[in-house]
Short mmCIF file of C-alpha atoms and ligand atoms in Angstrom, two decimals:
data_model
loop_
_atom_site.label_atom_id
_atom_site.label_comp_id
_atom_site.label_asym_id
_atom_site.label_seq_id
_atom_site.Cartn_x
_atom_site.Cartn_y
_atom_site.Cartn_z
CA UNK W 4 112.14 118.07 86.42
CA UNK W 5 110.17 115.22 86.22
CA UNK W 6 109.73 113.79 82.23
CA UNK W 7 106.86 111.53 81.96
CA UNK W 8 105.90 109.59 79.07
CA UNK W 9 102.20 107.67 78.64
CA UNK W 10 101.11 105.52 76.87
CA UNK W 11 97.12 104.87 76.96
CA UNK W 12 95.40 101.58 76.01
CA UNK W 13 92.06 100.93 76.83
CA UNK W 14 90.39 97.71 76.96
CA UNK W 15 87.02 96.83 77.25
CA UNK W 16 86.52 93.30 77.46
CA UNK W 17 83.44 92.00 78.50
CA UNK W 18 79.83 93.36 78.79
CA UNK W 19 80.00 94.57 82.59
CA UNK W 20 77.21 92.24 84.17
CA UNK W 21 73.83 93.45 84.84
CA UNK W 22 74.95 93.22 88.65
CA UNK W 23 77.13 94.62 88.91
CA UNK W 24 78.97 92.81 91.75
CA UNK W 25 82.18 93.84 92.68
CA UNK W 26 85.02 92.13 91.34
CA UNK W 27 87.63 90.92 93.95
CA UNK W 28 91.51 89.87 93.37
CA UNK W 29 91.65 86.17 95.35
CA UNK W 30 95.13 85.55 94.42
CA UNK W 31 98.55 86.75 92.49
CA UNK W 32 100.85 84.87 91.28
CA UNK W 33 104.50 86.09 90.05
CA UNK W 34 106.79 84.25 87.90
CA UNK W 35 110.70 86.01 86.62
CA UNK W 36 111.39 83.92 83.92
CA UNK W 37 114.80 84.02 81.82
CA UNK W 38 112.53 86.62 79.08
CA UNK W 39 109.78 87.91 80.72
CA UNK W 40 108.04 88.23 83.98
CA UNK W 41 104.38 86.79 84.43
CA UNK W 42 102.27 88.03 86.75
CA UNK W 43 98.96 86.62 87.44
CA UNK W 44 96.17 88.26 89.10
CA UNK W 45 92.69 85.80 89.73
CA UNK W 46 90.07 87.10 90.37
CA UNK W 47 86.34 86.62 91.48
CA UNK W 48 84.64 88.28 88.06
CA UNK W 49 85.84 89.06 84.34
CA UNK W 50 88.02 92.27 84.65
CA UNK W 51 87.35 95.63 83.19
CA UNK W 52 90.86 97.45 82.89
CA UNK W 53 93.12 99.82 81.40
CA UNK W 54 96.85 100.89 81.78
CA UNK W 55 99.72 102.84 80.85
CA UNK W 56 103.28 103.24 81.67
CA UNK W 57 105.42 105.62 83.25
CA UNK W 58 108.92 106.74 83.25
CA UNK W 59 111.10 108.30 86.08
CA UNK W 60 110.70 105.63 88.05
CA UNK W 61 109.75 103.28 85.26
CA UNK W 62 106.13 101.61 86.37
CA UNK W 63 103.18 99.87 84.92
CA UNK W 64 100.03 101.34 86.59
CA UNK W 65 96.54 99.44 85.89
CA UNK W 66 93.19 100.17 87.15
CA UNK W 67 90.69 97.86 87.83
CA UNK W 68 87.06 99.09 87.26
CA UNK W 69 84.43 98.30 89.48
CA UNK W 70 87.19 96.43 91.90
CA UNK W 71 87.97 96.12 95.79
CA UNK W 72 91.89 97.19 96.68
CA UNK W 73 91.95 95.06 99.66
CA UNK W 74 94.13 92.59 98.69
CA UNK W 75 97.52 92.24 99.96
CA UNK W 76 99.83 92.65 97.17
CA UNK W 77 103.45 91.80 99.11
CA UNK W 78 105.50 89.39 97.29
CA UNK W 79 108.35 87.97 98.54
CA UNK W 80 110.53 86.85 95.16
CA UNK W 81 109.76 89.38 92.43
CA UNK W 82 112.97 88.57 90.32
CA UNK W 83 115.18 91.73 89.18
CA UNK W 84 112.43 93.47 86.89
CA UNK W 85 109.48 94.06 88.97
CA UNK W 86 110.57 96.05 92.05
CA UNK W 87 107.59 95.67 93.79
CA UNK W 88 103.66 95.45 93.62
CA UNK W 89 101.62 98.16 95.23
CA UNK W 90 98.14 99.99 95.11
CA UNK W 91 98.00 103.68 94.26
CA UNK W 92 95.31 106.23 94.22
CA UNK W 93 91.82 104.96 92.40
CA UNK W 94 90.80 106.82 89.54
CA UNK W 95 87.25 106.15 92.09
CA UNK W 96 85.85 104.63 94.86
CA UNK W 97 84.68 102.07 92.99
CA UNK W 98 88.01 101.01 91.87
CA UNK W 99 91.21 99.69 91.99
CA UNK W 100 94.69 101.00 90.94
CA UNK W 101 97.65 99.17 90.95
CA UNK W 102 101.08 99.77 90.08
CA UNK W 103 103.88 97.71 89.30
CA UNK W 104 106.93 98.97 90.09
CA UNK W 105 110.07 98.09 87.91
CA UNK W 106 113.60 98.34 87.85
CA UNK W 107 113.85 98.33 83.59
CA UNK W 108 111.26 100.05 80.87
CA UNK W 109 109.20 97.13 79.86
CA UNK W 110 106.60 97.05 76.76
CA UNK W 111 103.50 94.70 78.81
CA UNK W 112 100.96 92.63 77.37
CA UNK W 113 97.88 92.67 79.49
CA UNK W 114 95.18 90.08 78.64
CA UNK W 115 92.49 88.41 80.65
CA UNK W 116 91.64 84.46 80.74
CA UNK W 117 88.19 83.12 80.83
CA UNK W 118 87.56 79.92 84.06
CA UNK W 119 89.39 76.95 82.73
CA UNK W 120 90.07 73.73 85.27
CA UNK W 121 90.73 74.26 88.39
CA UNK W 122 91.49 78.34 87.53
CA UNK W 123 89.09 81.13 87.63
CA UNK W 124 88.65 84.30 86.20
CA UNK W 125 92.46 85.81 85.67
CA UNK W 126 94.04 88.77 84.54
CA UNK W 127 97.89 87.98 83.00
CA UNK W 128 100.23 90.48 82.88
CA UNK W 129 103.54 89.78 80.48
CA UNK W 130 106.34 92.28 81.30
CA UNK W 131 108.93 91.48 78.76
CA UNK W 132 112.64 91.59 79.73
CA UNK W 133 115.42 89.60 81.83
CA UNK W 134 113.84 89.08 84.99
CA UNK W 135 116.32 86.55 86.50
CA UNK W 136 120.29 85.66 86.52
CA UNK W 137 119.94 81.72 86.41
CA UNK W 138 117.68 81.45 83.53
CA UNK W 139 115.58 79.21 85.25
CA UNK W 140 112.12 80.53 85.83
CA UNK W 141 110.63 80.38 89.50
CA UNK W 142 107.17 80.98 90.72
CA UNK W 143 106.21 82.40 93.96
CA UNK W 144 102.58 83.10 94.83
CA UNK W 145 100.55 84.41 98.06
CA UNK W 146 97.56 83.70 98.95
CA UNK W 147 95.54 86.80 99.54
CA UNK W 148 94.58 87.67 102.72
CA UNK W 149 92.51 90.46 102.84
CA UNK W 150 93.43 91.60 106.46
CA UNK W 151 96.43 92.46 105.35
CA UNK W 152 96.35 95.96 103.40
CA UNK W 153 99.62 96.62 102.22
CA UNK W 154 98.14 100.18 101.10
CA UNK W 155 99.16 102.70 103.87
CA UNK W 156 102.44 101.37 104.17
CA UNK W 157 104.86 103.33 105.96
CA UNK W 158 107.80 105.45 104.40
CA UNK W 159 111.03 103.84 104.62
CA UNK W 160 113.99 105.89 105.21
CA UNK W 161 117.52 104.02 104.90
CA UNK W 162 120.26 105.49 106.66
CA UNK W 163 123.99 105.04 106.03
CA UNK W 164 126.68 105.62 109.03
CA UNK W 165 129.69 106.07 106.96
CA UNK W 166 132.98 103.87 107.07
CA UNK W 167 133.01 101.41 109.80
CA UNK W 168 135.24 97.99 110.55
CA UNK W 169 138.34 98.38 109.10
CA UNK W 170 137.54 101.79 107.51
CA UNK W 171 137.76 104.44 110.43
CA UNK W 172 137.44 107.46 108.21
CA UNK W 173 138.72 110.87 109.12
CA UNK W 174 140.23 110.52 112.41
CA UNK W 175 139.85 113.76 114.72
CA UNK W 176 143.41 115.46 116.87
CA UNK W 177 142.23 113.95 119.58
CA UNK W 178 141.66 110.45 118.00
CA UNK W 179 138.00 110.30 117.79
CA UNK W 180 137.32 108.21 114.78
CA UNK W 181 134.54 109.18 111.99
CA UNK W 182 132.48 105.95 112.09
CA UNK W 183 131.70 105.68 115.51
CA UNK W 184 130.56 109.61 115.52
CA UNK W 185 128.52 108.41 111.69
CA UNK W 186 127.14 105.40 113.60
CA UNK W 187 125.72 107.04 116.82
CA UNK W 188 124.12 109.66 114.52
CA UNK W 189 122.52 106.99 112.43
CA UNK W 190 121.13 105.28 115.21
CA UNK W 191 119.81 108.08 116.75
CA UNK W 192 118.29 109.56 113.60
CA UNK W 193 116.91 105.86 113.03
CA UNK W 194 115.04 105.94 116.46
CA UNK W 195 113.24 109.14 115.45
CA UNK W 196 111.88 107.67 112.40
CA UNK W 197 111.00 104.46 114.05
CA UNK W 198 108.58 106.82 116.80
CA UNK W 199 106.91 108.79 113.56
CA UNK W 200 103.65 106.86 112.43
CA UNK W 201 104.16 106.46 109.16
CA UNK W 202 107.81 106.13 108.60
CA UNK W 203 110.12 103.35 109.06
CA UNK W 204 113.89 102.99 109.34
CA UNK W 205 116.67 101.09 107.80
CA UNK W 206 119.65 100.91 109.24
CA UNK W 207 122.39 100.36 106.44
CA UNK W 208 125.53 99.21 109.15
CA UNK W 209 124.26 98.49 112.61
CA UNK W 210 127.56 97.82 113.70
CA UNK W 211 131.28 98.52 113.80
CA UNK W 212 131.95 96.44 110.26
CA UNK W 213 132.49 97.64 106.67
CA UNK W 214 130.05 97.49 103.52
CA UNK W 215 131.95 98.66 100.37
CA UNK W 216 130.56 102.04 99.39
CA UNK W 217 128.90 101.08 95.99
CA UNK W 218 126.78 98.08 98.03
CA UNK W 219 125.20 100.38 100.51
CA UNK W 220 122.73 101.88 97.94
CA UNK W 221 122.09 98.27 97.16
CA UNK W 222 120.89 97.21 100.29
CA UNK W 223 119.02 100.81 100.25
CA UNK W 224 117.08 99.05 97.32
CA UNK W 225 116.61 95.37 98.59
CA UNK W 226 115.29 97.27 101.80
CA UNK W 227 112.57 98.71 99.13
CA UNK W 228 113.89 102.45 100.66
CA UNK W 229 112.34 105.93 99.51
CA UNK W 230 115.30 107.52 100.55
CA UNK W 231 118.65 106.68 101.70
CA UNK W 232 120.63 109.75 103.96
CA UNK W 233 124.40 108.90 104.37
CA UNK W 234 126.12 110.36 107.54
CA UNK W 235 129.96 111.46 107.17
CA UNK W 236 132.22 113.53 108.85
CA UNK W 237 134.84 115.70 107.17
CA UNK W 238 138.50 116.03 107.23
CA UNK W 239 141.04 118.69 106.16
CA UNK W 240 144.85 118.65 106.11
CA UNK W 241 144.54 122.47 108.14
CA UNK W 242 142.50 122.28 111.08
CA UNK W 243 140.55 126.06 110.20
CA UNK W 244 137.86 124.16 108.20
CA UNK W 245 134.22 123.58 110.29
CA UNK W 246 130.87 123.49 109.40
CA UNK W 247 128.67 121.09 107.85
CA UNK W 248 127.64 120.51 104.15
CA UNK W 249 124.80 118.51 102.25
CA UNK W 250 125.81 116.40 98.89
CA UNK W 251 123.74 115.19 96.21
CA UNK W 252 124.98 113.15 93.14
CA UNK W 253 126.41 115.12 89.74
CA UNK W 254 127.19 113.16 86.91
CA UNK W 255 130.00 115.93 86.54
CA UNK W 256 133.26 116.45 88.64
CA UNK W 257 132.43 118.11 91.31
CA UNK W 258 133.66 121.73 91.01
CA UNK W 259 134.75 123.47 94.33
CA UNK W 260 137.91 123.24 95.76
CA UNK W 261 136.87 120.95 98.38
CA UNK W 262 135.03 118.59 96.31
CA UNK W 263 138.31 118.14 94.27
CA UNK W 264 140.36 117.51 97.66
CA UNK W 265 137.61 114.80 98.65
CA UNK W 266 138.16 112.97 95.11
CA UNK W 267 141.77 112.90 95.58
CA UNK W 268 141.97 111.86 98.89
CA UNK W 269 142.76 107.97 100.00
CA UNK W 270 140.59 108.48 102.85
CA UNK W 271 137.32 108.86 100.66
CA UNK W 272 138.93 106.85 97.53
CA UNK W 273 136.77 103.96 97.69
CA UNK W 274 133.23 106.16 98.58
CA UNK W 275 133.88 107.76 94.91
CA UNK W 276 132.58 105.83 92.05
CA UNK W 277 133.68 108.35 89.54
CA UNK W 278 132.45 107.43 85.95
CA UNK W 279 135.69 106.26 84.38
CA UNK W 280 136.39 103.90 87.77
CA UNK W 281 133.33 102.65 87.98
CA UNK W 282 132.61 102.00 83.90
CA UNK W 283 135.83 99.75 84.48
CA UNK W 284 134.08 97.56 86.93
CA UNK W 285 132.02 94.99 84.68
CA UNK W 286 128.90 94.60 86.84
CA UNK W 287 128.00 98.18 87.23
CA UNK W 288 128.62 98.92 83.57
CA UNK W 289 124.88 98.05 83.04
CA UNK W 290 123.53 99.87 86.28
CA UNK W 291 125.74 102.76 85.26
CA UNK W 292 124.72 103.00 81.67
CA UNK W 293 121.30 102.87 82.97
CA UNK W 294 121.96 106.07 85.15
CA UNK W 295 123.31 108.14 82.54
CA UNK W 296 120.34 107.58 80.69
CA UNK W 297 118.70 108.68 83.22
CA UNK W 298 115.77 106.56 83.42
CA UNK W 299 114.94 107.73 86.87
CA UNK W 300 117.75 109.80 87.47
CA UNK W 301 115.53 112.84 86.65
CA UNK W 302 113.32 112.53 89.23
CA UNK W 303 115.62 111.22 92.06
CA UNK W 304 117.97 114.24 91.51
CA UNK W 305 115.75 117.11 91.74
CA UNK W 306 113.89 115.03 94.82
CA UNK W 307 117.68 114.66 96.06
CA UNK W 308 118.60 118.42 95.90
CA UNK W 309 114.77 119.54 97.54
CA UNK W 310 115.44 117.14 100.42
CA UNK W 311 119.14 118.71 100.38
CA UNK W 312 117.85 122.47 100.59
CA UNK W 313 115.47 121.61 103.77
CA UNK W 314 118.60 119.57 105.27
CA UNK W 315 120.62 122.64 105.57
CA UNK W 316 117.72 124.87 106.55
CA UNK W 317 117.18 122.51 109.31
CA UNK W 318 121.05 122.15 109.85
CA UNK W 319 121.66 126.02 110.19
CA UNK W 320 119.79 126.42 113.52
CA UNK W 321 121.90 123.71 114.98
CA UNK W 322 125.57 124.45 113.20
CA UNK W 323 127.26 126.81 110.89
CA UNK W 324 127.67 125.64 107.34
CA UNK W 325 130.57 125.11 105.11
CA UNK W 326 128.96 125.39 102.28
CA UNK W 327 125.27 126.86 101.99
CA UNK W 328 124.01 125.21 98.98
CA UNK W 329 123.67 121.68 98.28
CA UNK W 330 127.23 120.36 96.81
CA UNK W 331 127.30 118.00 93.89
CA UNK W 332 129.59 115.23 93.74
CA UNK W 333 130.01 111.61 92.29
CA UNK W 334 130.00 109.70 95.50
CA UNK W 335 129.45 105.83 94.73
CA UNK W 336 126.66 106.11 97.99
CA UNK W 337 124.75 108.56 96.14
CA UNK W 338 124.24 106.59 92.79
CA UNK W 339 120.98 104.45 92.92
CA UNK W 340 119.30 105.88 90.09
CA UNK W 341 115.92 104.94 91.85
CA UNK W 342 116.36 106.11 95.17
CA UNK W 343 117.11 110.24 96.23
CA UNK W 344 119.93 109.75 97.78
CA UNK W 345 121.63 112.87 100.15
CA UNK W 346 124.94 112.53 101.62
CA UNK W 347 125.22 114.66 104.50
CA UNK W 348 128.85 115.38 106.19
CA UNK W 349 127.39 116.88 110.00
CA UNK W 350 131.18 119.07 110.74
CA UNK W 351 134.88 118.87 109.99
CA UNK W 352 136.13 116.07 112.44
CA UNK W 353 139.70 117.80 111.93
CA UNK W 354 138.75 120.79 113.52
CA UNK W 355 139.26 120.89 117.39
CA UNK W 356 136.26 122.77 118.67
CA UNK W 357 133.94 120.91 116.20
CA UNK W 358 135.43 117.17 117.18
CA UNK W 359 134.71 118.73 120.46
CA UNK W 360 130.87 118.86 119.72
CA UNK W 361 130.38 115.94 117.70
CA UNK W 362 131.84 114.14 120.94
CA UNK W 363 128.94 115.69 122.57
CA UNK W 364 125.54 113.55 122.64
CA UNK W 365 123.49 116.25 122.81
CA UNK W 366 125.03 117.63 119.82
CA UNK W 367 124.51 114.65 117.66
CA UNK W 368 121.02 114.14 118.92
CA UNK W 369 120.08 117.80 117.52
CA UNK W 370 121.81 117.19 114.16
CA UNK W 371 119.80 113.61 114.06
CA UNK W 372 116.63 115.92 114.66
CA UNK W 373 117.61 118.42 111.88
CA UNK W 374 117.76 115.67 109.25
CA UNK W 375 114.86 114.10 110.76
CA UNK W 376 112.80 117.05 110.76
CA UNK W 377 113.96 118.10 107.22
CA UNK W 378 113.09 114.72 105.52
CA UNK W 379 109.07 114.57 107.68
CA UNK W 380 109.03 118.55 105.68
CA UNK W 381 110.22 116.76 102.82
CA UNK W 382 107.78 113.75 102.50
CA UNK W 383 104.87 116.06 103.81
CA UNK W 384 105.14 117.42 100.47
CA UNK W 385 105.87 115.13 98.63
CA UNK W 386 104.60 111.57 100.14
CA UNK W 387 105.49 108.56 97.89
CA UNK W 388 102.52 106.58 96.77
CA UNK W 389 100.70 104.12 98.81
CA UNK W 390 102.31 105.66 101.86
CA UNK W 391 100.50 106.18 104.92
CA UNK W 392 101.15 110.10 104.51
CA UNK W 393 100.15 109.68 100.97
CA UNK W 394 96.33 109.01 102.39
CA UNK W 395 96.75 111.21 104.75
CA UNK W 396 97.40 114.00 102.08
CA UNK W 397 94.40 112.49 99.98
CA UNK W 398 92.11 113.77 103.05
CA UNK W 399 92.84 116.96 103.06
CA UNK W 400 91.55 119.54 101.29
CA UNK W 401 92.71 122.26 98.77
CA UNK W 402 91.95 125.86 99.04
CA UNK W 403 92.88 128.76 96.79
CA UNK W 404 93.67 131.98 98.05
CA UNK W 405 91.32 134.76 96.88
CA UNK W 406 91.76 138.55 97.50
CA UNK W 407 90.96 139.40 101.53
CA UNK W 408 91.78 136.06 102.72
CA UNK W 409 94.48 135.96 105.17
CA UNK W 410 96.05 132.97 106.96
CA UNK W 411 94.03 133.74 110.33
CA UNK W 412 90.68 134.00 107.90
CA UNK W 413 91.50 130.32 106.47
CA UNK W 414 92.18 128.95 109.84
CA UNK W 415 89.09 130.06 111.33
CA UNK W 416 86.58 129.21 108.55
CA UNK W 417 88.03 125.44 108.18
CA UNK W 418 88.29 125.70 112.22
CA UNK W 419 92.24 124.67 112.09
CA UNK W 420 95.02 126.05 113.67
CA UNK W 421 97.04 128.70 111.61
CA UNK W 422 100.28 126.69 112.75
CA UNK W 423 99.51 123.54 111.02
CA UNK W 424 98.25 125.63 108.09
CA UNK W 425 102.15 126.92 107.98
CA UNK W 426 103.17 123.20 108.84
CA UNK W 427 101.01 121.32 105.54
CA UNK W 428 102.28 123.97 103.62
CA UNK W 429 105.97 124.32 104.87
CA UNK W 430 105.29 128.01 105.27
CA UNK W 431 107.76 130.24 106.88
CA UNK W 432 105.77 133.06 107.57
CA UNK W 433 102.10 134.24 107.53
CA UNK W 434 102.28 136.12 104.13
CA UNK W 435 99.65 133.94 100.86
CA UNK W 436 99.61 135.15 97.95
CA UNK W 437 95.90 135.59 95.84
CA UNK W 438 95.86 132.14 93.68
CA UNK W 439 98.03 130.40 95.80
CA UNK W 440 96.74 126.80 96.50
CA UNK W 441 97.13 125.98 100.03
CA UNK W 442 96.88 122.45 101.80
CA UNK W 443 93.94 122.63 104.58
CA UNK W 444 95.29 119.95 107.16
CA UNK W 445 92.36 117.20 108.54
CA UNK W 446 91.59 118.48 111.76
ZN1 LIG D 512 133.54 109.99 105.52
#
């Protein structure tokens, strides 16, 4: 469930000129300061704007009448309020919408500045809140360069092989260790997401060392990810156990048998930020409290447990299942409040025939594909903003079913295939229902 709240101002400030020329951003400037961010936009003409904020993911979101969105709006330093700066989806062609992403709910003061010196026209934004650790404010600043479009960036997916250096994990009867089997996955599953236009991978551990479970959604974050999928490999004390299982993050003890096991167990002891462990640990106090209000948490767990669903849909064809709906448990990986995080455990490394498989390359390559596949499903519904596939969506059209019309009528009269009709729509079979509003795919 997604809660949003809005606020609406709207701000008229000048007469728009007679000219109507259209307004372009030449610069932007961003300064965390010990109380308050400052962002500063100049620009070529007086701007017309509005805004509002949004919750679950907290943002600021400002549109720019009668402006170009060609600007590139990458910043490098953007302290530990604003997340990032990006452009969404114009309210018109004619305008520009951009959106401030930010890691705290922030109350901002927009106001614009009339040419002084050796400034132009310039649009400040004040986004009160700490924005830095040392207190001391720092500015860094692009200069825009209008080549660069930051608009249709690609989806980034980070991926997590888990355990590694020190930390073998579950160790299989004939000795294969967990975090080589997590790590060839990862890499594998990387590679696919590298060769889809659009998307973008992030490998959390490259190599044969150890991150500490509770830092790996951090650099999930730093890496600006839309998703982070962490690869495991189970263990039981009996070697009967097999089949694979998809995790997302519950605030609650997990509840089946197996999910108790895993929280008792040394061998996953550090992976579990349960509340009362982690609430002990000063410097997630803050982050946690911020989870459990649930500022994002909303909209990153429901995202979570759809990505989960199409995981083990894609995960069936390939294995069997331990458990055939998504699991909930408080795994430290799974707890950036901003990021849908899945944790996905590909077979029980403990059980003979299935250590047998995961030793097989082929075998890993077709679980890689069956996350891979699941997540493009995923994002093709649901493409974060300013993402390639987010324009790509924007271009296609919407039709609603009416009585008569069948799949095969709908492909011929927009002269697509039926196929990718199924595809847009993640359709499983060739039945629509009257009133049903169906993607058309670009042909
Ligand atoms: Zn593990």
């Amino acid at each position: 469930m997604l809660r949003l709240t809005i606020f609406v101002l709207f701000t008229w400030l000048v007469v728009m000129p007679l000219d109507a020329a259209q307004n372009q951003i030449s610069g932007l400037r961003i300064a965390p300061g010990s109380d308050k961010t400052r962002i500063v936009l100049d620009l070529s003409a007086p701007p017309q704007f509005t805004y509002f904020t949004l919750k679950n993911p907290n943002r600021l979101v400002i549109d720019l009448a009668d402006t170009a969105d060609t600007a590139d709006l990458s910043v490098q330093d953007t302290g530990a309020l604003v997340r990032r700066l990006r452009y969404s989806t114009p309210k018109n062609a004619e305008s520009a919408r951009i959106v401030i992403d930010l890691n705290h709910p922030s109350d901002p003061e927009l106001f614009a500045i009339a040419p002084s010196g050796d400034y132009g026209h310039r649009l400040v934004v004040d986004l009160p809140g700490k924005s830095n650790v040392s207190g001391t404010a720092a500015t860094s600043s692009v200069l825009i360069d209008s080549a660069n479009n930051t608009r249709d960036r690609d989806i980034i997916v980070a991926i997590d092989a888990g355990h590694g250096g020190n930390d073998p994990g579950s160790i299989g009867p004939s000795g294969t260790y967990e975090k080589h089997i997590t790590l060839s996955i990862a890499k594998k599953l990387g590679a696919m997401f590298d060769a889809e236009p659009g998307m973008r991978s992030v490998l959390v551990r490259s190599g044969d060392y150890y991150i500490y479970p509770t830092k790996r959604p951090e650099i999930a974050r730093e890496k600006k990810a839309d998703l982070l999928i962490s690869i495991h490999a189970d263990a039981f004390s009996q070697p009967e156990p097999r089949g694979g299982s998809v995790w997302v993050l519950s605030m609650r003890r997990a509840d089946s048998e197996l999910g108790r096991w895993l929280e008792k167990t040394e061998r996953h002891s550090e992976l579990l930020g349960g509340a009362a462990e982690v609430i002990s640990d000063n410097a997630s106090e803050r982050y946690l409290a911020e989870t459990i209000i649930g500022l994002s948490m909303d909209h990153s767990m429901s995202a979570s447990y759809d990505l989960s669903e199409k995981v083990i849909g894609e995960m069936k064809q390939v294995t069997r299942l331990h458990k055939r709906a998504p699991q909930a448990a408080s795994f430290a990986v799974l707890t950036a409040p901003d990021i849908p995080s899945i944790l996905v455990e590909v077979g029980f490394i403990s059980n003979p025939q299935e250590e047998k498989n995961l030793l097989w390359e082929e075998y890993r390559e077709r679980l890689a594909r069956s996350m891979f596949n699941a997540t493009k499903r995923y994002f093709k519904q649901a493409p974060p903003d300013g993402t390639l596939w987010a324009s790509y969506k924007e271009r296609n059209r919407q039709h609603k079913v009416r009585s008569g019309e069948s799949l095969s009528l709908l492909a011929q009269r927009y002269n697509v295939k039926v196929s990718s009709i199924k595809e847009a729509n993640d359709l499983n079979n060739d039945v629509v229902r009257i009133g049903q509003v169906l993607t058309i795919p670009s042909t």
